[in-house]
Amino acid sequence: MVLFNYNGNLALESRWLWDNGVISRNNYDIRVNRKSITVLQRSAPGCPAIISYESLPYNIKDKISTKLQELGELSAIGTNANVPIEKQPQPCFFERYIKPDPAALEFYAKYPPEKALEYHTNAIILNAFRDLLSERTSVRAAKGSRSVKRSGVFASVLGDLKLLDRKKYPHTLPLSDRNLRPKYQEYIKDGYKSLIHKNTDNNYARIVTADIERILMSLAVASNNPYAEWVHGQYCQFLSGEIDVVDVKTGVLFNREEFCNDKGEPSYISESTVWNYLNNPANKAVIDSIRLGYHQFGALARPHYHRENARYSLSKVSLDDRDLPRKMHDGNRVKAYYAYDVHSGVLIGACYSRKKDTDLFVGCLRNMFRNLDEMNLGLPLEMEVENHLVRQFEDDLLKAGNLFPFVRWCAPTNSQEKHAEQFNRQKKYGYEKRYQDGIGRFYAKLDVNRTNGERVYNEVTDRYEIKTKTYSYEQLVADDLLTVKEYNEGLHRDQKKYPGKSRMQVFLENLNKSLVPINRPLLLRYIGNCTTTSVQRNQYVQVQYADYQLSSPEVLRRLKPGNYNVNAYWLSNAKGAISEVYLYQGDEFLCKADQIEKFTTAKAEWQDADSTAMSGQAQYITSFDKTVKNGRESLAKTRILPKTNYEEIIPVIEEVGPVAESHFAFDLDRLMDKYQSEDYKERCIEAV
């Protein structure tokens, strides 16, 4: 509000006049000097100048009324008409310095909510008191006062604090100079902890000391995982001297005298107290870290990262191996290796085998890149794998920056770290269970996920096994491929974001724009099939009973001397055909060789494909002939000059005479120097 009660007077802030264009600052100063405007309070740090509304001239009041009409505050001239001006609340300028303190909220968060609110309110009020006190002290010192009485400034700030609405700010600070001053000084010195009651968090009445708590927890992590009542019994036996407890790490016995109260009596405690301390969340976390295995503790008790999936397709691909749930006739399970796109969940690569080895992983990569090739997509930007099976590729295929920009190595037993583990479960219980029989586990928690089977004794393995229906290897692989197709075409799990769209649709519509083309020569060297062959007729190599033509005759220059043997790396497509091979000699990449398309010699059967095939071969042959011709023309026609019979040189010069001007290579000056004969030089010139 613009108009307010100030010590029983209707008042307003002086700054409001020139900020709203009622009068100028210069006009205001003139009227104050002439005492035509009554100043109720002079300006000070944190407090603006306050003037009496009644003392203003009528023309200024009219302007104020017009402004108040625009602001909607003309009613009762800014006051409550039913309440006398003397009883209306006065404005508190101290409130302007109050602001939230997140650090105080965090510091007091461990206390009960009502106490935390009280401590935080006290803290923000003392913070405002400090800021206002510092500002007023600085301003008074800047005005030239030789001695600034801090007690007077403190009292003025305290006066403003007393006007603060305690219903809005329910603080418990004293409002007398005598009591507030030491509390304020203690807060400035010790910070937030000075506002906490001294009896809070003290340990004077604690029966279970830190030593008792330590021995209880030490007894609880024994190898037999004892119950709380056993730990209580052992602790009582220790106090009574029936047993001794030794710290194996240090070899030091626990001293019974340290487990006595102030009167020197043993500190016996109840069984329920032992249970309470062992099950205190902080203590239980320490005990569980020893009692539980690493994998179980990490899955149940250890804090974990909260992540979100990739935002675009092929930004990250997660790979993992698994055993198909149903057994083969020999009692074993089919081994599978999957590659999932993390954003869409699409299974873009799969391979199956009877054995879990490196070939299973390489086969999965082959299938993945074969599928990406068919869809004309680029190279995934990141691969997520674990050490199992693929550690041998960490320095070449799976070295970050070599083929894939990023590679993440996951812990071998941390299933919650790998995205592929989550997709495996979605595929198993969402699609395999829908389209296949016998999916689940014999000991599953949910009844609907339990499998039926007969518990029989196996004399060969000397153990009991669950006898269930078995299948052939071919049938299990075929069933899983069908399930993969249904899984990829199924609805995406985030239907709120992608309503009505399948996983494959989401995969194709949200590709990462940073994808780069696949480096096929480097990729196939790691995951492709390799055939050792040789270059034949300076034109082609033979792989899998088919001929593949070199990219150009220039490749022949890159072969090692006398060595036509090369390694051809290839990868068949989904139909089993090989359209191209990549040739290496040693570690050097030579070229990509495309399969030679043959044409018929019968003109009656000639088609456009035969014409294209012939043109492709003719282009290579023509290029080869041109290379050979250029090489022949660059050669010199040579004759051997005798060393002693000078007369035999003259016929040689006469033979090449017609082309001597452009091609004759003899240096007459060099010959003259060699044979030291002017007569011989003249005869050579005449011959030319």
XYZ file of C-alpha atoms in Angstrom:
688
model
C 0.000 0.000 0.000
C 1.103 3.599 -0.668
C -0.470 5.288 2.389
C 0.032 3.726 5.796
C -0.024 4.442 9.531
C 3.150 5.834 11.027
C 2.878 6.610 14.755
C -0.776 7.614 14.337
C -0.198 9.740 11.205
C -1.276 8.981 7.661
C 2.057 8.840 5.851
C 3.855 7.775 2.706
C 7.421 7.332 1.491
C 8.970 10.448 -0.012
C 10.591 8.505 -2.868
C 7.160 7.509 -4.118
C 6.446 11.128 -5.108
C 9.175 11.502 -7.728
C 9.196 7.828 -8.745
C 5.560 8.245 -9.853
C 5.902 11.739 -11.343
C 3.895 13.618 -8.693
C 6.652 16.180 -8.070
C 10.351 16.288 -8.895
C 13.105 15.550 -6.402
C 14.300 19.146 -6.614
C 10.778 20.483 -5.904
C 10.500 18.092 -2.964
C 13.804 19.334 -1.452
C 12.685 22.966 -1.814
C 9.365 22.301 -0.058
C 11.119 20.413 2.766
C 13.519 23.309 3.273
C 10.568 25.704 3.391
C 8.885 23.292 5.837
C 5.772 23.071 3.689
C 6.124 19.255 3.889
C 6.460 17.607 7.300
C 9.114 14.835 7.478
C 8.141 12.200 10.058
C 11.322 10.143 9.624
C 14.553 10.942 7.869
C 16.056 8.449 5.490
C 18.524 5.902 6.790
C 20.024 2.650 5.456
C 17.121 0.271 5.150
C 14.546 2.981 5.982
C 13.287 5.551 3.450
C 12.232 9.056 4.406
C 8.578 9.172 5.567
C 6.442 12.296 5.200
C 3.010 13.304 6.511
C 0.192 13.072 3.975
C -1.832 15.759 5.750
C 1.014 18.290 5.428
C 1.021 18.122 1.613
C -0.570 20.986 -0.422
C -3.966 20.329 -1.999
C -2.622 20.238 -5.572
C -0.142 17.492 -4.638
C -2.887 15.540 -2.826
C -5.018 15.714 -5.986
C -2.154 14.229 -8.034
C -1.688 11.507 -5.426
C -5.438 10.713 -5.555
C -5.248 10.400 -9.359
C -2.306 8.031 -9.094
C -4.053 6.001 -6.406
C -7.121 5.680 -8.659
C -4.865 4.224 -11.358
C -3.384 1.804 -8.798
C -6.786 0.923 -7.357
C -5.888 2.164 -3.845
C -8.129 5.230 -3.514
C -10.577 3.459 -1.180
C -10.206 4.936 2.314
C -7.043 6.656 1.076
C -4.984 3.432 1.544
C -6.403 2.655 4.969
C -9.055 0.407 6.446
C -12.100 2.634 6.860
C -13.434 0.597 9.770
C -10.208 0.816 11.770
C -8.871 4.106 13.183
C -5.582 5.209 11.754
C -3.911 4.941 15.169
C -4.631 1.197 15.381
C -3.604 0.229 11.876
C -0.256 -1.680 11.526
C 2.873 0.247 10.730
C 5.198 -0.823 7.876
C 8.306 -2.813 8.828
C 11.366 -1.940 6.766
C 13.359 -4.697 8.470
C 11.410 -7.283 6.448
C 13.056 -6.085 3.239
C 16.387 -7.559 4.368
C 14.989 -11.010 5.130
C 15.704 -13.653 2.487
C 15.779 -17.485 2.504
C 18.970 -19.305 3.470
C 19.286 -22.689 1.664
C 22.416 -23.569 3.646
C 20.495 -23.164 6.915
C 17.667 -25.334 5.598
C 20.153 -28.075 4.747
C 21.922 -27.758 8.119
C 18.697 -28.079 10.134
C 17.077 -30.739 7.920
C 17.981 -33.581 10.313
C 15.891 -32.096 13.124
C 12.100 -32.400 13.559
C 10.141 -30.171 11.150
C 8.913 -27.764 13.805
C 12.422 -27.326 15.230
C 13.940 -26.991 11.768
C 11.432 -24.206 10.963
C 12.241 -22.389 14.213
C 16.015 -22.606 13.710
C 15.773 -21.494 10.071
C 13.546 -18.512 10.933
C 15.946 -17.391 13.649
C 18.866 -17.741 11.247
C 17.367 -15.642 8.439
C 16.324 -12.916 10.905
C 19.835 -12.728 12.381
C 21.233 -12.642 8.835
C 18.981 -9.642 8.071
C 19.980 -8.034 11.399
C 23.655 -8.423 10.469
C 23.199 -6.931 6.976
C 21.186 -3.930 8.196
C 23.559 -3.310 11.124
C 26.565 -3.369 8.811
C 24.918 -1.018 6.297
C 23.901 1.583 8.866
C 27.319 1.512 10.529
C 29.063 2.047 7.160
C 26.790 4.927 6.177
C 27.250 6.725 9.486
C 31.007 6.327 9.262
C 30.977 7.644 5.676
C 29.180 10.797 6.780
C 32.213 11.849 8.794
C 31.316 10.764 12.287
C 34.572 10.321 14.171
C 33.165 7.790 16.567
C 30.294 5.613 15.522
C 28.508 4.279 18.569
C 27.678 0.739 17.610
C 25.385 0.462 20.606
C 23.209 3.208 19.163
C 23.110 1.585 15.734
C 22.322 -1.791 17.349
C 19.437 -0.219 19.234
C 18.026 1.393 16.071
C 18.108 -1.931 14.175
C 16.520 -3.647 17.192
C 13.750 -1.060 17.065
C 13.000 -2.038 13.464
C 13.086 -5.745 14.406
C 10.417 -5.169 17.044
C 7.999 -4.025 14.309
C 8.359 -7.384 12.490
C 5.159 -9.433 12.316
C 5.801 -12.517 14.490
C 2.848 -14.350 12.983
C 4.513 -14.154 9.599
C 7.986 -14.845 11.013
C 7.515 -17.020 14.160
C 11.000 -16.560 15.620
C 12.055 -17.181 19.239
C 14.740 -14.481 19.469
C 14.703 -12.159 22.502
C 13.775 -8.542 21.723
C 15.748 -6.831 24.489
C 19.192 -5.371 23.932
C 20.577 -7.211 26.953
C 19.498 -10.681 25.752
C 19.703 -10.305 21.975
C 23.220 -8.873 21.852
C 25.072 -11.974 23.262
C 22.938 -14.312 21.154
C 23.720 -12.286 18.042
C 27.454 -12.265 18.823
C 27.423 -16.040 19.418
C 25.674 -16.554 16.063
C 28.272 -14.439 14.245
C 31.036 -16.504 15.874
C 29.681 -20.084 15.729
C 27.120 -19.916 12.912
C 24.074 -22.170 12.632
C 24.969 -24.519 15.488
C 24.715 -21.651 18.028
C 20.921 -21.583 17.584
C 20.492 -25.256 18.568
C 19.480 -25.959 22.150
C 22.410 -27.158 24.231
C 20.609 -30.327 25.342
C 20.054 -31.458 21.775
C 22.296 -34.315 20.510
C 24.122 -34.757 23.822
C 25.317 -38.252 24.804
C 25.235 -37.929 28.591
C 22.242 -40.234 29.090
C 23.324 -42.789 26.517
C 23.575 -46.349 27.896
C 24.971 -47.959 24.735
C 28.299 -46.253 24.162
C 30.256 -46.233 20.924
C 32.437 -49.111 22.227
C 29.385 -51.238 23.014
C 27.878 -50.493 19.601
C 31.143 -51.490 17.926
C 31.431 -54.851 19.705
C 27.778 -55.663 18.992
C 28.262 -55.009 15.273
C 31.544 -56.953 15.274
C 29.810 -59.980 16.792
C 26.937 -59.667 14.293
C 29.190 -60.019 11.218
C 30.540 -63.441 12.206
C 30.680 -66.019 9.428
C 27.515 -67.796 10.642
C 25.417 -64.592 10.437
C 24.087 -64.837 14.032
C 20.639 -63.628 15.103
C 20.260 -60.616 17.392
C 19.467 -62.880 20.369
C 22.726 -64.791 19.766
C 24.677 -61.534 19.663
C 23.001 -60.475 22.921
C 23.946 -63.780 24.553
C 27.578 -63.535 23.443
C 27.790 -59.945 24.697
C 26.453 -60.988 28.134
C 28.920 -63.907 28.250
C 31.722 -61.479 27.442
C 30.725 -59.132 30.297
C 30.467 -62.028 32.764
C 33.898 -63.364 31.780
C 32.677 -66.631 30.273
C 34.258 -65.834 26.900
C 36.884 -63.475 25.547
C 36.518 -61.517 22.306
C 39.596 -60.763 20.238
C 40.028 -58.436 17.275
C 41.672 -60.672 14.677
C 42.882 -57.689 12.636
C 45.010 -56.308 15.470
C 45.265 -59.350 17.748
C 44.087 -57.259 20.746
C 41.499 -58.536 23.260
C 38.484 -56.364 24.032
C 38.891 -54.912 27.542
C 35.860 -55.564 29.798
C 36.635 -52.481 31.885
C 35.734 -50.312 28.921
C 32.202 -51.726 28.967
C 31.252 -50.564 32.479
C 29.093 -47.646 33.609
C 30.123 -44.749 35.883
C 29.701 -46.964 38.954
C 32.081 -49.605 37.555
C 29.297 -52.097 36.893
C 29.061 -54.051 33.592
C 26.772 -52.320 31.109
C 24.181 -55.016 30.532
C 21.534 -54.213 27.940
C 18.341 -55.909 26.819
C 17.887 -58.115 23.789
C 15.553 -55.568 22.212
C 18.244 -52.882 22.556
C 20.689 -55.115 20.705
C 18.130 -55.678 17.948
C 17.498 -51.914 17.699
C 21.172 -51.092 17.290
C 21.840 -53.885 14.809
C 18.851 -52.778 12.730
C 19.618 -49.086 12.849
C 19.696 -48.174 9.122
C 23.253 -46.857 9.248
C 24.521 -49.895 11.177
C 22.522 -52.336 9.069
C 24.124 -50.993 5.891
C 27.582 -51.742 7.319
C 26.532 -55.225 8.482
C 24.851 -56.046 5.151
C 27.979 -55.047 3.232
C 29.772 -57.937 4.990
C 26.938 -60.460 5.314
C 25.679 -60.139 1.740
C 27.737 -60.885 -1.332
C 29.061 -58.099 -3.497
C 26.412 -58.576 -6.166
C 23.531 -58.951 -3.694
C 24.600 -55.946 -1.609
C 24.946 -53.809 -4.718
C 21.490 -54.830 -5.956
C 19.624 -54.448 -2.641
C 21.339 -51.976 -0.329
C 23.982 -49.934 -2.121
C 22.878 -46.561 -3.571
C 22.787 -46.488 -7.350
C 22.832 -43.940 -10.150
C 19.529 -42.623 -11.480
C 19.783 -42.312 -15.252
C 17.657 -41.800 -18.301
C 18.043 -43.600 -21.592
C 19.671 -42.105 -24.662
C 17.556 -39.477 -26.423
C 18.360 -40.632 -29.979
C 18.697 -43.942 -31.786
C 22.193 -45.434 -32.220
C 23.652 -42.978 -29.715
C 24.348 -46.040 -27.597
C 24.133 -49.790 -28.204
C 24.157 -52.192 -25.258
C 25.314 -55.799 -25.706
C 24.903 -58.773 -23.398
C 24.869 -62.575 -23.504
C 22.144 -64.788 -22.069
C 20.955 -68.374 -21.996
C 17.587 -69.003 -23.607
C 15.235 -70.195 -20.844
C 14.187 -73.523 -22.388
C 16.553 -76.500 -22.589
C 17.756 -78.584 -25.507
C 17.449 -82.355 -25.573
C 20.933 -82.754 -24.065
C 19.939 -80.663 -21.026
C 21.940 -77.593 -22.053
C 20.606 -74.206 -23.101
C 21.169 -72.242 -26.295
C 23.632 -69.384 -25.816
C 22.557 -66.043 -27.293
C 24.242 -62.666 -27.659
C 22.040 -59.587 -28.190
C 22.671 -55.974 -29.235
C 19.991 -53.428 -28.226
C 19.567 -49.803 -29.220
C 19.252 -48.053 -25.857
C 16.846 -45.299 -26.962
C 14.211 -47.398 -28.716
C 14.926 -50.818 -27.202
C 15.100 -52.391 -30.673
C 17.109 -55.611 -30.861
C 19.383 -54.848 -33.838
C 21.722 -57.823 -33.602
C 21.505 -61.424 -32.400
C 23.618 -64.558 -32.622
C 23.126 -68.093 -31.299
C 25.507 -70.933 -30.470
C 25.841 -74.070 -28.411
C 28.967 -72.623 -26.779
C 29.584 -69.279 -25.117
C 32.798 -68.045 -26.730
C 34.283 -65.143 -28.664
C 32.710 -66.296 -31.932
C 29.295 -65.696 -30.354
C 30.141 -62.030 -29.743
C 31.642 -61.534 -33.209
C 28.606 -63.203 -34.765
C 26.343 -60.739 -32.959
C 28.329 -57.801 -34.355
C 28.152 -59.289 -37.854
C 24.393 -59.619 -37.617
C 24.041 -56.094 -36.227
C 26.050 -54.454 -39.015
C 24.334 -56.585 -41.620
C 20.991 -55.226 -40.405
C 22.286 -51.640 -40.263
C 23.581 -51.991 -43.833
C 20.201 -53.134 -45.093
C 18.604 -50.038 -43.498
C 21.404 -47.745 -44.825
C 22.269 -46.509 -41.332
C 25.561 -45.316 -39.935
C 27.869 -46.509 -37.216
C 26.676 -46.530 -33.554
C 28.393 -43.823 -31.534
C 28.874 -45.834 -28.323
C 29.081 -49.510 -27.411
C 28.269 -50.796 -23.921
C 29.878 -54.163 -23.145
C 31.241 -56.094 -20.177
C 34.602 -57.781 -19.743
C 33.174 -61.247 -20.274
C 34.112 -62.695 -23.710
C 35.254 -59.384 -25.251
C 38.264 -58.257 -23.217
C 40.603 -59.400 -26.004
C 39.198 -56.667 -28.282
C 39.927 -53.744 -25.937
C 43.048 -52.670 -27.861
C 41.606 -52.819 -31.388
C 37.919 -53.354 -32.186
C 36.603 -51.954 -28.876
C 39.240 -49.296 -28.321
C 37.494 -45.935 -27.941
C 38.161 -43.743 -30.975
C 39.362 -46.600 -33.158
C 36.066 -47.731 -34.679
C 33.493 -46.450 -32.169
C 33.863 -42.937 -30.693
C 32.910 -44.184 -27.204
C 33.093 -47.572 -25.473
C 31.765 -48.258 -21.970
C 33.041 -51.278 -20.027
C 30.543 -52.445 -17.392
C 31.272 -54.383 -14.211
C 30.865 -58.119 -14.884
C 28.224 -58.820 -12.204
C 26.415 -55.479 -12.044
C 23.200 -56.243 -13.917
C 21.598 -52.882 -13.150
C 24.418 -51.040 -14.910
C 23.804 -52.620 -18.335
C 20.778 -51.475 -20.297
C 20.685 -54.807 -22.131
C 19.717 -56.582 -18.882
C 16.556 -54.475 -18.669
C 15.634 -55.192 -22.283
C 16.265 -58.921 -21.780
C 13.667 -58.970 -19.017
C 11.147 -57.014 -21.114
C 11.650 -59.419 -23.995
C 11.428 -62.512 -21.804
C 8.292 -61.740 -19.794
C 6.622 -59.508 -22.371
C 7.074 -61.549 -25.570
C 8.770 -64.899 -24.983
C 6.153 -65.739 -22.358
C 3.409 -64.647 -24.782
C 4.566 -66.693 -27.788
C 6.397 -69.626 -26.170
C 5.562 -72.273 -23.568
C 7.579 -72.975 -20.444
C 8.972 -69.448 -19.919
C 9.758 -68.557 -16.323
C 11.603 -70.095 -13.383
C 10.811 -73.001 -11.107
C 11.419 -70.796 -8.029
C 9.936 -67.520 -9.341
C 8.277 -65.248 -6.789
C 5.084 -64.772 -8.827
C 2.943 -67.841 -9.420
C 2.344 -66.929 -13.050
C 6.109 -66.910 -13.718
C 6.766 -70.345 -12.197
C 7.390 -73.279 -14.494
C 6.084 -76.765 -13.849
C 8.439 -79.695 -13.742
C 9.190 -82.977 -12.068
C 11.984 -83.151 -9.523
C 14.062 -86.245 -10.374
C 17.431 -87.616 -9.353
C 20.171 -87.691 -11.994
C 22.641 -90.523 -11.377
C 25.175 -89.055 -13.793
C 25.439 -85.674 -12.074
C 24.550 -87.090 -8.637
C 21.995 -84.384 -7.939
C 18.298 -83.635 -8.178
C 17.123 -81.800 -11.267
C 13.853 -80.344 -12.517
C 12.712 -82.361 -15.501
C 10.915 -80.210 -18.081
C 10.080 -80.402 -21.758
C 13.093 -80.108 -24.069
C 13.486 -78.855 -27.640
C 15.924 -79.094 -30.533
C 18.546 -76.410 -31.125
C 17.016 -75.415 -34.455
C 13.531 -75.023 -32.967
C 14.745 -72.887 -30.067
C 16.631 -70.551 -32.430
C 13.674 -70.295 -34.810
C 11.283 -69.526 -31.935
C 13.572 -66.813 -30.613
C 13.957 -65.182 -34.038
C 10.170 -65.046 -34.304
C 10.008 -63.501 -30.832
C 12.630 -60.905 -31.795
C 10.475 -59.883 -34.772
C 7.378 -59.513 -32.574
C 9.384 -57.657 -29.924
C 10.744 -55.087 -32.402
C 7.292 -54.534 -33.912
C 5.646 -54.254 -30.481
C 4.622 -50.947 -28.931
C 7.361 -48.803 -27.464
C 7.366 -48.878 -23.667
C 6.971 -45.074 -23.392
C 3.535 -44.711 -24.963
C 3.068 -41.331 -23.300
C 5.909 -39.908 -25.373
C 5.429 -42.097 -28.469
C 1.698 -42.923 -28.596
C 0.826 -45.818 -30.896
C 4.399 -46.238 -32.205
C 6.388 -49.455 -32.226
C 9.990 -49.838 -31.143
C 11.143 -50.025 -34.765
C 9.246 -46.848 -35.670
C 10.812 -44.988 -32.764
C 14.217 -46.365 -33.787
C 13.983 -45.155 -37.394
C 12.364 -41.783 -36.630
C 14.812 -40.625 -33.947
C 18.245 -41.340 -35.404
C 21.167 -39.377 -34.035
C 22.179 -36.722 -36.565
C 25.848 -37.195 -35.689
C 26.026 -40.710 -37.152
C 28.904 -41.275 -39.576
C 29.166 -43.886 -42.360
C 30.502 -47.274 -41.385
C 34.242 -47.709 -41.936
C 33.758 -51.044 -43.669
C 37.422 -51.840 -44.432
C 38.398 -51.494 -40.776
C 35.224 -53.098 -39.438
C 35.362 -56.196 -41.632
C 38.979 -56.748 -40.717
C 37.804 -57.388 -37.138
C 34.434 -59.080 -37.602
C 34.448 -60.253 -41.234
C 35.329 -63.653 -42.642
C 38.864 -63.911 -44.017
C 40.029 -65.791 -47.120
C 43.676 -65.949 -48.188
C 43.851 -65.643 -51.974
C 46.021 -64.132 -54.706
C 45.693 -61.579 -57.519
C 45.244 -63.377 -60.833
C 45.854 -61.969 -64.311
C 46.524 -58.573 -62.693
C 42.748 -58.179 -62.445
C 40.857 -60.192 -59.844
C 40.905 -62.410 -56.774
C 38.799 -65.499 -56.180
C 36.743 -65.797 -52.969
C 34.076 -68.411 -52.274
C 34.149 -69.556 -55.929
C 33.448 -66.064 -57.254
C 35.713 -63.512 -58.919
C 36.190 -59.986 -57.516
C 37.851 -57.263 -59.598
C 40.432 -54.804 -58.266
C 39.281 -51.199 -58.056
C 41.984 -50.087 -60.540
C 45.320 -51.268 -61.957
C 47.053 -48.767 -59.657
C 46.501 -51.259 -56.821
C 49.230 -53.419 -58.378
C 51.810 -50.770 -57.458
C 50.949 -51.222 -53.754
C 51.677 -54.941 -53.748
C 54.939 -56.098 -52.285
C 57.619 -57.138 -54.835
C 57.004 -60.624 -56.139
C 54.063 -61.132 -53.768
C 50.524 -61.455 -55.174
C 49.041 -63.040 -52.038
C 46.385 -60.989 -50.196
C 43.799 -61.440 -47.427
C 40.203 -60.866 -48.510
C 37.749 -59.880 -45.733
C 34.063 -60.284 -46.483
C 30.635 -60.438 -44.886
C 27.631 -62.040 -46.545
C 24.227 -60.355 -46.513
C 20.975 -61.795 -45.188
C 20.600 -63.920 -48.368
C 24.113 -65.329 -48.022
C 25.504 -63.408 -51.009
C 28.853 -61.600 -51.072
C 28.843 -58.450 -53.184
C 32.290 -57.125 -52.254
C 35.517 -58.030 -50.472
C 38.182 -55.851 -48.841
C 41.785 -56.688 -49.662
C 44.697 -56.373 -47.258
C 48.351 -57.297 -47.673
C 49.796 -57.495 -44.211
C 48.473 -54.492 -42.271
C 48.022 -52.311 -45.380
C 44.580 -51.872 -46.871
C 44.685 -52.185 -50.674
C 41.197 -51.673 -52.052
C 37.589 -52.801 -52.191
C 37.003 -55.419 -54.869
C 33.488 -55.757 -56.309
C 32.179 -59.010 -57.686
C 32.654 -59.296 -61.451
C 29.354 -59.411 -63.281
C 29.611 -61.736 -66.297
C 27.867 -61.201 -69.642
C 26.675 -63.646 -72.277
C 28.435 -64.078 -75.601
C 25.179 -64.753 -77.412
C 23.951 -61.526 -78.993
C 20.444 -62.950 -79.218
C 20.324 -63.140 -75.434
C 21.886 -59.699 -74.874
C 20.205 -57.526 -72.215
C 20.962 -54.226 -70.446
C 22.648 -56.081 -67.551
C 25.040 -57.743 -70.030
C 25.923 -54.362 -71.499
C 26.594 -52.922 -68.036
C 28.733 -55.930 -67.055
C 30.782 -55.710 -70.244
C 31.326 -51.971 -69.806
C 32.583 -52.481 -66.266
C 35.119 -55.080 -67.329
C 36.118 -53.114 -70.413
C 36.800 -50.044 -68.300
C 39.285 -51.963 -66.140
C 40.952 -53.613 -69.164
C 41.245 -50.268 -70.957
C 42.768 -48.688 -67.864
C 45.208 -51.580 -67.585
C 46.204 -51.301 -71.261
C 46.725 -47.560 -70.901
C 48.917 -48.074 -67.844
C 51.031 -50.634 -69.704
C 51.259 -48.407 -72.809
C 52.394 -45.404 -70.774
C 54.964 -47.561 -69.087
C 56.284 -48.832 -72.397
C 56.526 -45.360 -73.885
C 58.447 -44.109 -70.877
C 61.183 -46.656 -71.472
C 64.380 -45.740 -73.420
C 65.758 -47.663 -76.424
C 69.278 -48.403 -75.294
C 72.544 -49.551 -76.839
C 75.643 -50.606 -74.976
C 78.691 -48.420 -75.695
C 82.025 -50.254 -75.828
C 84.819 -48.962 -73.655
C 87.865 -49.195 -76.006
C 86.844 -49.372 -79.699
C 85.955 -45.744 -80.411
C 85.171 -46.454 -84.095
C 82.137 -48.621 -83.171
C 80.381 -45.662 -81.528
C 80.010 -43.725 -84.776
C 77.468 -46.212 -86.327
C 75.349 -45.912 -83.197
C 75.244 -42.142 -83.541
C 74.364 -42.423 -87.252
C 71.507 -44.808 -86.337
C 69.806 -42.337 -84.001
C 70.692 -39.273 -86.032
C 67.165 -38.482 -87.333
C 65.874 -38.023 -83.811
C 68.986 -36.504 -82.382
C 67.526 -33.040 -82.011
C 64.772 -34.169 -79.634
C 65.836 -37.523 -78.228
C 69.596 -37.915 -78.721
C 71.025 -38.337 -75.221
C 74.731 -38.215 -75.893
C 76.593 -35.300 -74.329
C 79.361 -34.437 -76.848
C 81.283 -32.414 -74.308
C 81.215 -35.360 -71.905
C 82.383 -37.705 -74.702
C 85.201 -35.347 -75.655
C 86.357 -35.157 -72.048
C 86.174 -38.920 -71.859
C 88.143 -39.691 -75.022
C 90.289 -36.533 -75.053
C 90.066 -36.160 -78.849
C 88.925 -33.087 -80.831
C 88.970 -35.179 -84.009
C 86.600 -37.666 -82.438
C 84.229 -34.887 -81.449
C 84.112 -33.505 -85.015
C 83.380 -36.950 -86.411
C 80.497 -37.340 -83.959
C 79.051 -33.986 -84.985
C 79.308 -34.922 -88.674
C 77.527 -38.202 -87.942
C 74.684 -36.392 -86.269
